[in-house]
Amino acid sequence: MRLTGLSHLLVEQLAIIAALLAYLTGIVSVRPHPIPPEDPFPTQEQGRGPGTADKPIEKVVLVIIDAWRTDHLVLTDQPLMPHMYDLLTRGKAYGFVLHTATPTVTLPRIKSLVTGSIPGFMDIITNFGAGELVDDNLIQRWVDAGKRIHFYGDNTWLSLFPKQFTKYDGVTSFFVSDYTEVDRNVTRHIPNEMKSDDWDVLILHYLGLDHIGHLEGPMSSLIGPKLLEMDRVLHDIQQGLQKKEKPYLVLVCGDHGMSDAGGHGGSSHSEVTTSAMLFSNTFGKAMGGKPREVKQVDVASTLAFLTNVEVPEGNVGRPITEVVSHLDIKKRMLLHHNAAKQLLGVARGSGLSVNHDNADLLFEEATKLHKEVLEKLNKDPPDEDYKESEAKRVLKFYQECEQMASDALTSKLQSYDLPTIFSSTIIVIMVLTVSVWRMCTGALFTDNISGISIICCAGCTLLLWLLSCAATTNSHICHLLRPTPWLLTVAIIYIMVMVSQVFHARLPEPNQRNGGLENVSYFLLIGTGFHIISLLGTSLVEEEHQTLYFLTTSLHFSFILKLLIQGMRPLQMYHSKAQGKERLPYEADVDTSEGELPTSVGKKGKRESMVQKLRKSPLKIVVLLIISVTLSRLMRSWNSTGDKWKHLEDLGDGIRASGSSVLALVVLSGLVVAIFLFSQTCLPLVLVTCGCIFGRHFQWSGKSSELGIIEAQISYLVLFILFVYGLLKAGLITCKAHDSKSQKLPDVYDPEEEKISIVLKYTYATVCLLCLLLQRADNVGLISLVFLQNHIVSAVLCKLVTHGIISKKMAALAINWLAFAHFFYQGNSNSLTTIDISAGFVGVTSYRPVLHGILIATQTFGGSFLTYLSYLTHIISKDGQKERWQQPLYVWWAVRLATISLYLINVTFQRHHLFIWSVFTPKLLYEGAHLLVLCILTFFMWAVEKICTILEVSYRFE
């Protein structure tokens, strides 16, 4: 097998992706098999709730209002939902603050509601494509008890329960552009359901509120009307149930909350808390006062006891005491006895010692007291005071036992497949070691890898697998039907091949290696190391943007200071100085015949303009750096992000609050900047695209109901034409028939480097305009400034590298800082909350999961990707030698490997940390996403290079 160019790097990236996927499979959910303690009570009463024997509940209605915040009902003095608020204030309903776990996305929260357990964090990966729920759950318990269940709403439920509903109608959960019809399609079924009697459980899941939050945030003017709509729906449900004159129970709750930015997925208080409300005609008068906070896992056990079915096997919640306070004292004691017994059984099954087994002792004492009280109540009924006091003692003991067991179980969220985790981490570290050694020494690996060596490495991998399975039989590594062993096999074979390559690598001569480093280079190296190490702290992860803002700003001033100090020297002095210390073994002398900044692909031999002459001055570079650092200061104020200061008003908030005229001016200004930057591609197509982008946010017809769908679809078509036009300009595709007589002469044939430069130029313009299209209106101006800074900084760094002021590797490190700063400038963070789901539905009229994912990823990581691509475009436009433009890819990859390696070690050894699921694991997902961005960039550059090489070779042979 022959690997040339970027092929080595591409294969290495595939191996790392396999290792990371294997690592994620090592984080598994706890599925304990309960081992209940001994119980002296009759077995026929065990495991079943006492129900309401005098008035058994016949109708249960479960209403889920997606992203329902606590300040929408239970924690507000303003009646946003008048009817529900009236029920709470008059004591006819119980209100609670429902506390959820992370991640705060729909799929794991539904699982938590119906199983009473805490799903694995990695369920967020399957949030867009859920499979059937195989864990014991409340829905299946109801079905086994003969209850007929009707469902209307989020089709995630239909994926989880494909056979349990007797009647259903699902709506698309991720099409966030629709917040009207998605709820009407649920509400239209209510009148018929209230008239009919062919159901026992009715589940409704409303999505409109969540979609409004994603589109416009929690302070949108659309929130009020939507809550009033939900209030009318609940009023109609209550009236319909009362007309049936049967015992009913209604639970209204959110699956999760909503952040102050409108999204969810993180761990802020507004995301992990949601409103919950219970009312029934079997309850007594509810007590007033401040709503109590309960756990989301408490819902399943409460509903199970009230509907007289068994609690799901893996339930870690406890029944809500207020809701069962209307039951007889004997039934309440038995209820809490069964709840404590079930929780202790789950704790034992998971190998957990609850408070050093004090919970077990407390359960034994409570059981003895419970038995004594029952004997006295049955044989010789005492007075009421004795009855209440003794029963309260029993209840208190049971509830303390429940709380200890539930808290211990909820803190033990997941287990870990340590052999898989350690194997994946070691593989990534070994690849990092080889990558850094290759980078520091400039070693050249052989292009040919024999099939025999691959077979030998595969044999060694098989031997390692057999030894691992002999030592740990419970690991995923030993199950060939799982993806884990195959993923690790790919990674291990690669690392073995690379280790063998190290011993045959060619090292450069000592006099050819790099010389000393400048002060700016030391700053870049130390800053990169500090940035990587800072990710070990939770606060620095949450506020990572502050680190990047400091580094990028300091770097600008370092360059400015260096140029001002040496301002009297001509740039050629730096170049002559660099000739003896910066040349790599494969580098030729730098051509300085053209002194202008490499802002475009130039043609030699033309007369220099006045602007080109000015560009030769170091003072010109200082001015450009001052402009760039000014842009940085403006952009960092555009969006507040992170965890501690994101609630503060930012420039984007001011633009939105200033009215549509100011917002339109900002959008128009951003589009003018884009037109200026990309006018050298195909100006008519750029103008049409920018016009459609403006029309998407400000419809020419004045109607906002279609949300600019037509304009966005036209933009997609024009951008595709622009990309194809770039391929035509580069000669990668042609509309002319093959004719040997009309072929160009060899001396006028576009070389490979020129083709790559043209393709990158048009690709960059196309992706930039696509990112503009996907942005919110107030962010259009920001992303245009990102493109302008890319243009300035890439040109300046290319100029400084050309004249030896900074090495190519250090310039690549500077671009890496800038790419991450641009990621945070857009308002992104290391929390899942800031992902803008609405970007996936720009111009899309139907549910297409793959397409939505691509658009969301483009909007989220487009700024970073384009920063890398802009620098590569500038390098190739100035110097198209492969070794020169490929080197930054290796530098960026080494930095990514160093970060991901340290972070895997961090997550592995801090897996029991309090913030492992709220801070460290989301950051690990983001690091994996940043790594994928580099993989996509590498694959794109590799594909363009291969195509251009094949075309050039085929031309020369003709």
PDB file of C-alpha atoms in Angstrom, residues 571-762:
ATOM      1  CA  LEU A 571      11.823  43.409   5.827  1.00  0.00           C
ATOM      2  CA  GLN A 572      14.515  41.892   3.640  1.00  0.00           C
ATOM      3  CA  MET A 573      16.854  41.855   6.680  1.00  0.00           C
ATOM      4  CA  TYR A 574      14.476  39.444   8.394  1.00  0.00           C
ATOM      5  CA  HIS A 575      14.403  37.373   5.277  1.00  0.00           C
ATOM      6  CA  SER A 576      18.183  37.109   5.044  1.00  0.00           C
ATOM      7  CA  LYS A 577      18.328  36.265   8.727  1.00  0.00           C
ATOM      8  CA  ALA A 578      15.776  33.517   8.261  1.00  0.00           C
ATOM      9  CA  GLN A 579      17.664  31.880   5.405  1.00  0.00           C
ATOM     10  CA  GLY A 580      20.057  30.219   7.840  1.00  0.00           C
ATOM     11  CA  LYS A 581      17.650  29.166  10.617  1.00  0.00           C
ATOM     12  CA  GLU A 582      14.176  28.433   9.362  1.00  0.00           C
ATOM     13  CA  ARG A 583      14.734  26.191   6.363  1.00  0.00           C
ATOM     14  CA  LEU A 584      13.312  22.712   6.660  1.00  0.00           C
ATOM     15  CA  PRO A 585      14.869  19.765   4.831  1.00  0.00           C
ATOM     16  CA  TYR A 586      12.345  19.915   2.028  1.00  0.00           C
ATOM     17  CA  GLU A 587      12.110  23.721   1.765  1.00  0.00           C
ATOM     18  CA  ALA A 588      13.620  25.768  -1.005  1.00  0.00           C
ATOM     19  CA  ASP A 589      14.636  29.389  -0.764  1.00  0.00           C
ATOM     20  CA  VAL A 590      11.762  31.797  -0.325  1.00  0.00           C
ATOM     21  CA  ASP A 591      11.018  33.894  -3.374  1.00  0.00           C
ATOM     22  CA  THR A 592      10.799  37.532  -2.375  1.00  0.00           C
ATOM     23  CA  SER A 593      10.648  39.026  -5.809  1.00  0.00           C
ATOM     24  CA  GLU A 594       7.073  39.964  -5.021  1.00  0.00           C
ATOM     25  CA  GLY A 595       6.904  42.013  -1.864  1.00  0.00           C
ATOM     26  CA  GLU A 596       3.190  42.668  -1.640  1.00  0.00           C
ATOM     27  CA  LEU A 597       0.910  40.913   0.791  1.00  0.00           C
ATOM     28  CA  PRO A 598      -0.478  37.728  -0.775  1.00  0.00           C
ATOM     29  CA  THR A 599      -4.127  38.708  -0.778  1.00  0.00           C
ATOM     30  CA  SER A 600      -4.889  37.104  -4.132  1.00  0.00           C
ATOM     31  CA  VAL A 601      -3.372  34.996  -6.876  1.00  0.00           C
ATOM     32  CA  GLY A 602      -1.226  37.471  -8.726  1.00  0.00           C
ATOM     33  CA  LYS A 603       0.320  37.450 -12.158  1.00  0.00           C
ATOM     34  CA  LYS A 604       4.005  38.346 -12.334  1.00  0.00           C
ATOM     35  CA  GLY A 605       5.389  40.855 -14.743  1.00  0.00           C
ATOM     36  CA  LYS A 606       2.768  43.531 -14.130  1.00  0.00           C
ATOM     37  CA  ARG A 607       3.665  47.074 -13.161  1.00  0.00           C
ATOM     38  CA  GLU A 608       3.348  47.724  -9.413  1.00  0.00           C
ATOM     39  CA  SER A 609       0.579  50.047  -8.291  1.00  0.00           C
ATOM     40  CA  MET A 610       0.891  52.614  -5.506  1.00  0.00           C
ATOM     41  CA  VAL A 611      -1.067  50.325  -3.150  1.00  0.00           C
ATOM     42  CA  GLN A 612       1.328  47.463  -3.875  1.00  0.00           C
ATOM     43  CA  LYS A 613       4.289  49.697  -3.071  1.00  0.00           C
ATOM     44  CA  LEU A 614       2.707  50.748   0.217  1.00  0.00           C
ATOM     45  CA  ARG A 615       2.170  47.114   1.129  1.00  0.00           C
ATOM     46  CA  LYS A 616       5.943  46.577   1.217  1.00  0.00           C
ATOM     47  CA  SER A 617       6.253  48.777   4.265  1.00  0.00           C
ATOM     48  CA  PRO A 618       6.235  47.204   7.756  1.00  0.00           C
ATOM     49  CA  LEU A 619       4.035  50.113   8.826  1.00  0.00           C
ATOM     50  CA  LYS A 620       1.302  48.780   6.544  1.00  0.00           C
ATOM     51  CA  ILE A 621       1.327  45.465   8.424  1.00  0.00           C
ATOM     52  CA  VAL A 622       1.104  47.335  11.740  1.00  0.00           C
ATOM     53  CA  VAL A 623      -1.987  49.188  10.491  1.00  0.00           C
ATOM     54  CA  LEU A 624      -3.588  45.911   9.389  1.00  0.00           C
ATOM     55  CA  LEU A 625      -2.848  44.359  12.792  1.00  0.00           C
ATOM     56  CA  ILE A 626      -4.410  47.358  14.553  1.00  0.00           C
ATOM     57  CA  ILE A 627      -7.523  46.945  12.393  1.00  0.00           C
ATOM     58  CA  SER A 628      -7.609  43.239  13.220  1.00  0.00           C
ATOM     59  CA  VAL A 629      -7.315  43.731  16.998  1.00  0.00           C
ATOM     60  CA  THR A 630     -10.047  46.387  16.789  1.00  0.00           C
ATOM     61  CA  LEU A 631     -12.275  43.872  15.033  1.00  0.00           C
ATOM     62  CA  SER A 632     -11.512  41.365  17.801  1.00  0.00           C
ATOM     63  CA  ARG A 633     -12.594  43.828  20.474  1.00  0.00           C
ATOM     64  CA  LEU A 634     -15.814  44.546  18.603  1.00  0.00           C
ATOM     65  CA  MET A 635     -16.638  40.896  17.974  1.00  0.00           C
ATOM     66  CA  ARG A 636     -16.007  39.749  21.544  1.00  0.00           C
ATOM     67  CA  SER A 637     -18.671  42.225  22.680  1.00  0.00           C
ATOM     68  CA  TRP A 638     -21.184  40.973  20.128  1.00  0.00           C
ATOM     69  CA  ASN A 639     -22.326  37.809  21.983  1.00  0.00           C
ATOM     70  CA  SER A 640     -22.045  37.062  25.696  1.00  0.00           C
ATOM     71  CA  THR A 641     -21.158  33.424  26.200  1.00  0.00           C
ATOM     72  CA  GLY A 642     -19.739  31.063  28.802  1.00  0.00           C
ATOM     73  CA  ASP A 643     -21.427  30.401  32.137  1.00  0.00           C
ATOM     74  CA  LYS A 644     -20.868  33.319  34.505  1.00  0.00           C
ATOM     75  CA  TRP A 645     -21.508  36.393  32.340  1.00  0.00           C
ATOM     76  CA  LYS A 646     -23.797  35.193  29.539  1.00  0.00           C
ATOM     77  CA  HIS A 647     -26.785  36.875  31.225  1.00  0.00           C
ATOM     78  CA  LEU A 648     -25.244  40.317  30.673  1.00  0.00           C
ATOM     79  CA  GLU A 649     -26.527  42.430  27.824  1.00  0.00           C
ATOM     80  CA  ASP A 650     -24.284  42.332  24.771  1.00  0.00           C
ATOM     81  CA  LEU A 651     -24.064  44.173  21.483  1.00  0.00           C
ATOM     82  CA  GLY A 652     -26.326  41.620  19.780  1.00  0.00           C
ATOM     83  CA  ASP A 653     -29.038  42.237  22.386  1.00  0.00           C
ATOM     84  CA  GLY A 654     -28.751  45.965  21.766  1.00  0.00           C
ATOM     85  CA  ILE A 655     -29.070  45.499  18.020  1.00  0.00           C
ATOM     86  CA  ARG A 656     -32.189  43.357  18.407  1.00  0.00           C
ATOM     87  CA  ALA A 657     -33.723  45.791  20.893  1.00  0.00           C
ATOM     88  CA  SER A 658     -33.060  48.810  18.658  1.00  0.00           C
ATOM     89  CA  GLY A 659     -35.729  47.819  16.167  1.00  0.00           C
ATOM     90  CA  SER A 660     -35.956  46.411  12.681  1.00  0.00           C
ATOM     91  CA  SER A 661     -34.360  49.438  11.007  1.00  0.00           C
ATOM     92  CA  VAL A 662     -31.100  49.107  12.974  1.00  0.00           C
ATOM     93  CA  LEU A 663     -31.137  45.349  12.490  1.00  0.00           C
ATOM     94  CA  ALA A 664     -31.626  45.771   8.741  1.00  0.00           C
ATOM     95  CA  LEU A 665     -28.720  48.239   8.632  1.00  0.00           C
ATOM     96  CA  VAL A 666     -26.441  45.756  10.422  1.00  0.00           C
ATOM     97  CA  VAL A 667     -27.432  42.953   8.042  1.00  0.00           C
ATOM     98  CA  LEU A 668     -26.949  45.205   5.027  1.00  0.00           C
ATOM     99  CA  SER A 669     -23.531  46.336   6.250  1.00  0.00           C
ATOM    100  CA  GLY A 670     -22.435  42.749   6.737  1.00  0.00           C
ATOM    101  CA  LEU A 671     -23.557  41.822   3.244  1.00  0.00           C
ATOM    102  CA  VAL A 672     -21.666  44.785   1.779  1.00  0.00           C
ATOM    103  CA  VAL A 673     -18.480  43.515   3.462  1.00  0.00           C
ATOM    104  CA  ALA A 674     -19.130  40.053   2.012  1.00  0.00           C
ATOM    105  CA  ILE A 675     -19.646  41.486  -1.479  1.00  0.00           C
ATOM    106  CA  PHE A 676     -16.364  43.381  -1.186  1.00  0.00           C
ATOM    107  CA  LEU A 677     -14.458  40.263  -0.061  1.00  0.00           C
ATOM    108  CA  PHE A 678     -15.865  37.891  -2.683  1.00  0.00           C
ATOM    109  CA  SER A 679     -16.265  40.215  -5.651  1.00  0.00           C
ATOM    110  CA  GLN A 680     -13.294  38.563  -7.367  1.00  0.00           C
ATOM    111  CA  THR A 681     -15.118  35.244  -7.700  1.00  0.00           C
ATOM    112  CA  CYS A 682     -18.351  35.809  -9.619  1.00  0.00           C
ATOM    113  CA  LEU A 683     -19.900  39.125  -8.668  1.00  0.00           C
ATOM    114  CA  PRO A 684     -23.408  38.544 -10.164  1.00  0.00           C
ATOM    115  CA  LEU A 685     -23.854  35.283  -8.231  1.00  0.00           C
ATOM    116  CA  VAL A 686     -22.527  36.880  -5.036  1.00  0.00           C
ATOM    117  CA  LEU A 687     -24.974  39.783  -5.416  1.00  0.00           C
ATOM    118  CA  VAL A 688     -27.925  37.440  -5.946  1.00  0.00           C
ATOM    119  CA  THR A 689     -26.971  35.389  -2.893  1.00  0.00           C
ATOM    120  CA  CYS A 690     -26.577  38.446  -0.674  1.00  0.00           C
ATOM    121  CA  GLY A 691     -29.926  39.771  -1.881  1.00  0.00           C
ATOM    122  CA  CYS A 692     -31.596  36.479  -0.957  1.00  0.00           C
ATOM    123  CA  ILE A 693     -29.911  36.482   2.459  1.00  0.00           C
ATOM    124  CA  PHE A 694     -31.315  39.938   3.131  1.00  0.00           C
ATOM    125  CA  GLY A 695     -34.708  38.789   1.891  1.00  0.00           C
ATOM    126  CA  ARG A 696     -34.657  35.786   4.229  1.00  0.00           C
ATOM    127  CA  HIS A 697     -34.624  38.066   7.257  1.00  0.00           C
ATOM    128  CA  PHE A 698     -36.636  40.945   5.788  1.00  0.00           C
ATOM    129  CA  GLN A 699     -39.183  39.563   3.344  1.00  0.00           C
ATOM    130  CA  TRP A 700     -39.868  41.823   0.409  1.00  0.00           C
ATOM    131  CA  SER A 701     -43.572  40.984   0.559  1.00  0.00           C
ATOM    132  CA  GLY A 702     -43.777  42.000   4.197  1.00  0.00           C
ATOM    133  CA  LYS A 703     -45.042  38.556   5.245  1.00  0.00           C
ATOM    134  CA  SER A 704     -43.051  36.679   7.850  1.00  0.00           C
ATOM    135  CA  SER A 705     -45.113  33.504   7.913  1.00  0.00           C
ATOM    136  CA  GLU A 706     -42.916  31.674   5.407  1.00  0.00           C
ATOM    137  CA  LEU A 707     -39.730  32.629   7.283  1.00  0.00           C
ATOM    138  CA  GLY A 708     -37.793  33.327   4.078  1.00  0.00           C
ATOM    139  CA  ILE A 709     -37.966  29.723   2.839  1.00  0.00           C
ATOM    140  CA  ILE A 710     -38.088  30.674  -0.852  1.00  0.00           C
ATOM    141  CA  GLU A 711     -35.163  33.094  -0.511  1.00  0.00           C
ATOM    142  CA  ALA A 712     -33.098  30.478   1.318  1.00  0.00           C
ATOM    143  CA  GLN A 713     -33.804  27.837  -1.313  1.00  0.00           C
ATOM    144  CA  ILE A 714     -32.777  30.243  -4.083  1.00  0.00           C
ATOM    145  CA  SER A 715     -29.562  30.909  -2.153  1.00  0.00           C
ATOM    146  CA  TYR A 716     -28.781  27.194  -1.980  1.00  0.00           C
ATOM    147  CA  LEU A 717     -29.207  26.923  -5.757  1.00  0.00           C
ATOM    148  CA  VAL A 718     -27.033  29.969  -6.464  1.00  0.00           C
ATOM    149  CA  LEU A 719     -24.315  28.756  -4.095  1.00  0.00           C
ATOM    150  CA  PHE A 720     -24.255  25.407  -5.863  1.00  0.00           C
ATOM    151  CA  ILE A 721     -23.877  27.216  -9.182  1.00  0.00           C
ATOM    152  CA  LEU A 722     -21.064  29.339  -7.721  1.00  0.00           C
ATOM    153  CA  PHE A 723     -19.188  26.229  -6.573  1.00  0.00           C
ATOM    154  CA  VAL A 724     -19.630  24.520  -9.953  1.00  0.00           C
ATOM    155  CA  TYR A 725     -18.469  27.722 -11.672  1.00  0.00           C
ATOM    156  CA  GLY A 726     -15.307  27.562  -9.568  1.00  0.00           C
ATOM    157  CA  LEU A 727     -14.696  23.979 -10.717  1.00  0.00           C
ATOM    158  CA  LEU A 728     -15.140  25.128 -14.312  1.00  0.00           C
ATOM    159  CA  LYS A 729     -12.692  27.993 -13.813  1.00  0.00           C
ATOM    160  CA  ALA A 730     -10.142  25.597 -12.354  1.00  0.00           C
ATOM    161  CA  GLY A 731     -10.640  23.132 -15.180  1.00  0.00           C
ATOM    162  CA  LEU A 732     -11.678  20.281 -12.909  1.00  0.00           C
ATOM    163  CA  ILE A 733     -14.811  19.860 -14.989  1.00  0.00           C
ATOM    164  CA  THR A 734     -15.438  20.984 -18.556  1.00  0.00           C
ATOM    165  CA  CYS A 735     -18.441  21.364 -20.777  1.00  0.00           C
ATOM    166  CA  LYS A 736     -16.409  20.998 -23.999  1.00  0.00           C
ATOM    167  CA  ALA A 737     -16.026  17.744 -25.858  1.00  0.00           C
ATOM    168  CA  HIS A 738     -12.557  16.182 -25.909  1.00  0.00           C
ATOM    169  CA  ASP A 739     -10.669  17.309 -29.002  1.00  0.00           C
ATOM    170  CA  SER A 740      -6.909  16.799 -29.237  1.00  0.00           C
ATOM    171  CA  LYS A 741      -6.564  19.530 -31.858  1.00  0.00           C
ATOM    172  CA  SER A 742      -8.005  22.161 -29.565  1.00  0.00           C
ATOM    173  CA  GLN A 743      -5.918  21.279 -26.535  1.00  0.00           C
ATOM    174  CA  LYS A 744      -3.855  23.987 -24.889  1.00  0.00           C
ATOM    175  CA  LEU A 745      -0.132  24.055 -25.347  1.00  0.00           C
ATOM    176  CA  PRO A 746       1.950  22.874 -22.397  1.00  0.00           C
ATOM    177  CA  ASP A 747       3.344  26.322 -21.722  1.00  0.00           C
ATOM    178  CA  VAL A 748      -0.123  27.811 -21.135  1.00  0.00           C
ATOM    179  CA  TYR A 749      -1.617  24.898 -19.240  1.00  0.00           C
ATOM    180  CA  ASP A 750      -2.700  25.868 -15.715  1.00  0.00           C
ATOM    181  CA  PRO A 751      -0.363  24.097 -13.251  1.00  0.00           C
ATOM    182  CA  GLU A 752      -1.637  21.981 -10.399  1.00  0.00           C
ATOM    183  CA  GLU A 753      -1.011  24.726  -7.812  1.00  0.00           C
ATOM    184  CA  GLU A 754      -3.075  27.218  -9.799  1.00  0.00           C
ATOM    185  CA  LYS A 755      -5.976  24.769 -10.026  1.00  0.00           C
ATOM    186  CA  ILE A 756      -5.933  24.122  -6.280  1.00  0.00           C
ATOM    187  CA  SER A 757      -5.810  27.868  -5.585  1.00  0.00           C
ATOM    188  CA  ILE A 758      -8.867  28.555  -7.761  1.00  0.00           C
ATOM    189  CA  VAL A 759     -10.849  25.671  -6.236  1.00  0.00           C
ATOM    190  CA  LEU A 760     -10.078  26.874  -2.708  1.00  0.00           C
ATOM    191  CA  LYS A 761     -10.934  30.449  -3.611  1.00  0.00           C
ATOM    192  CA  TYR A 762     -14.415  29.536  -4.841  1.00  0.00           C
TER     193      TYR A 762
END
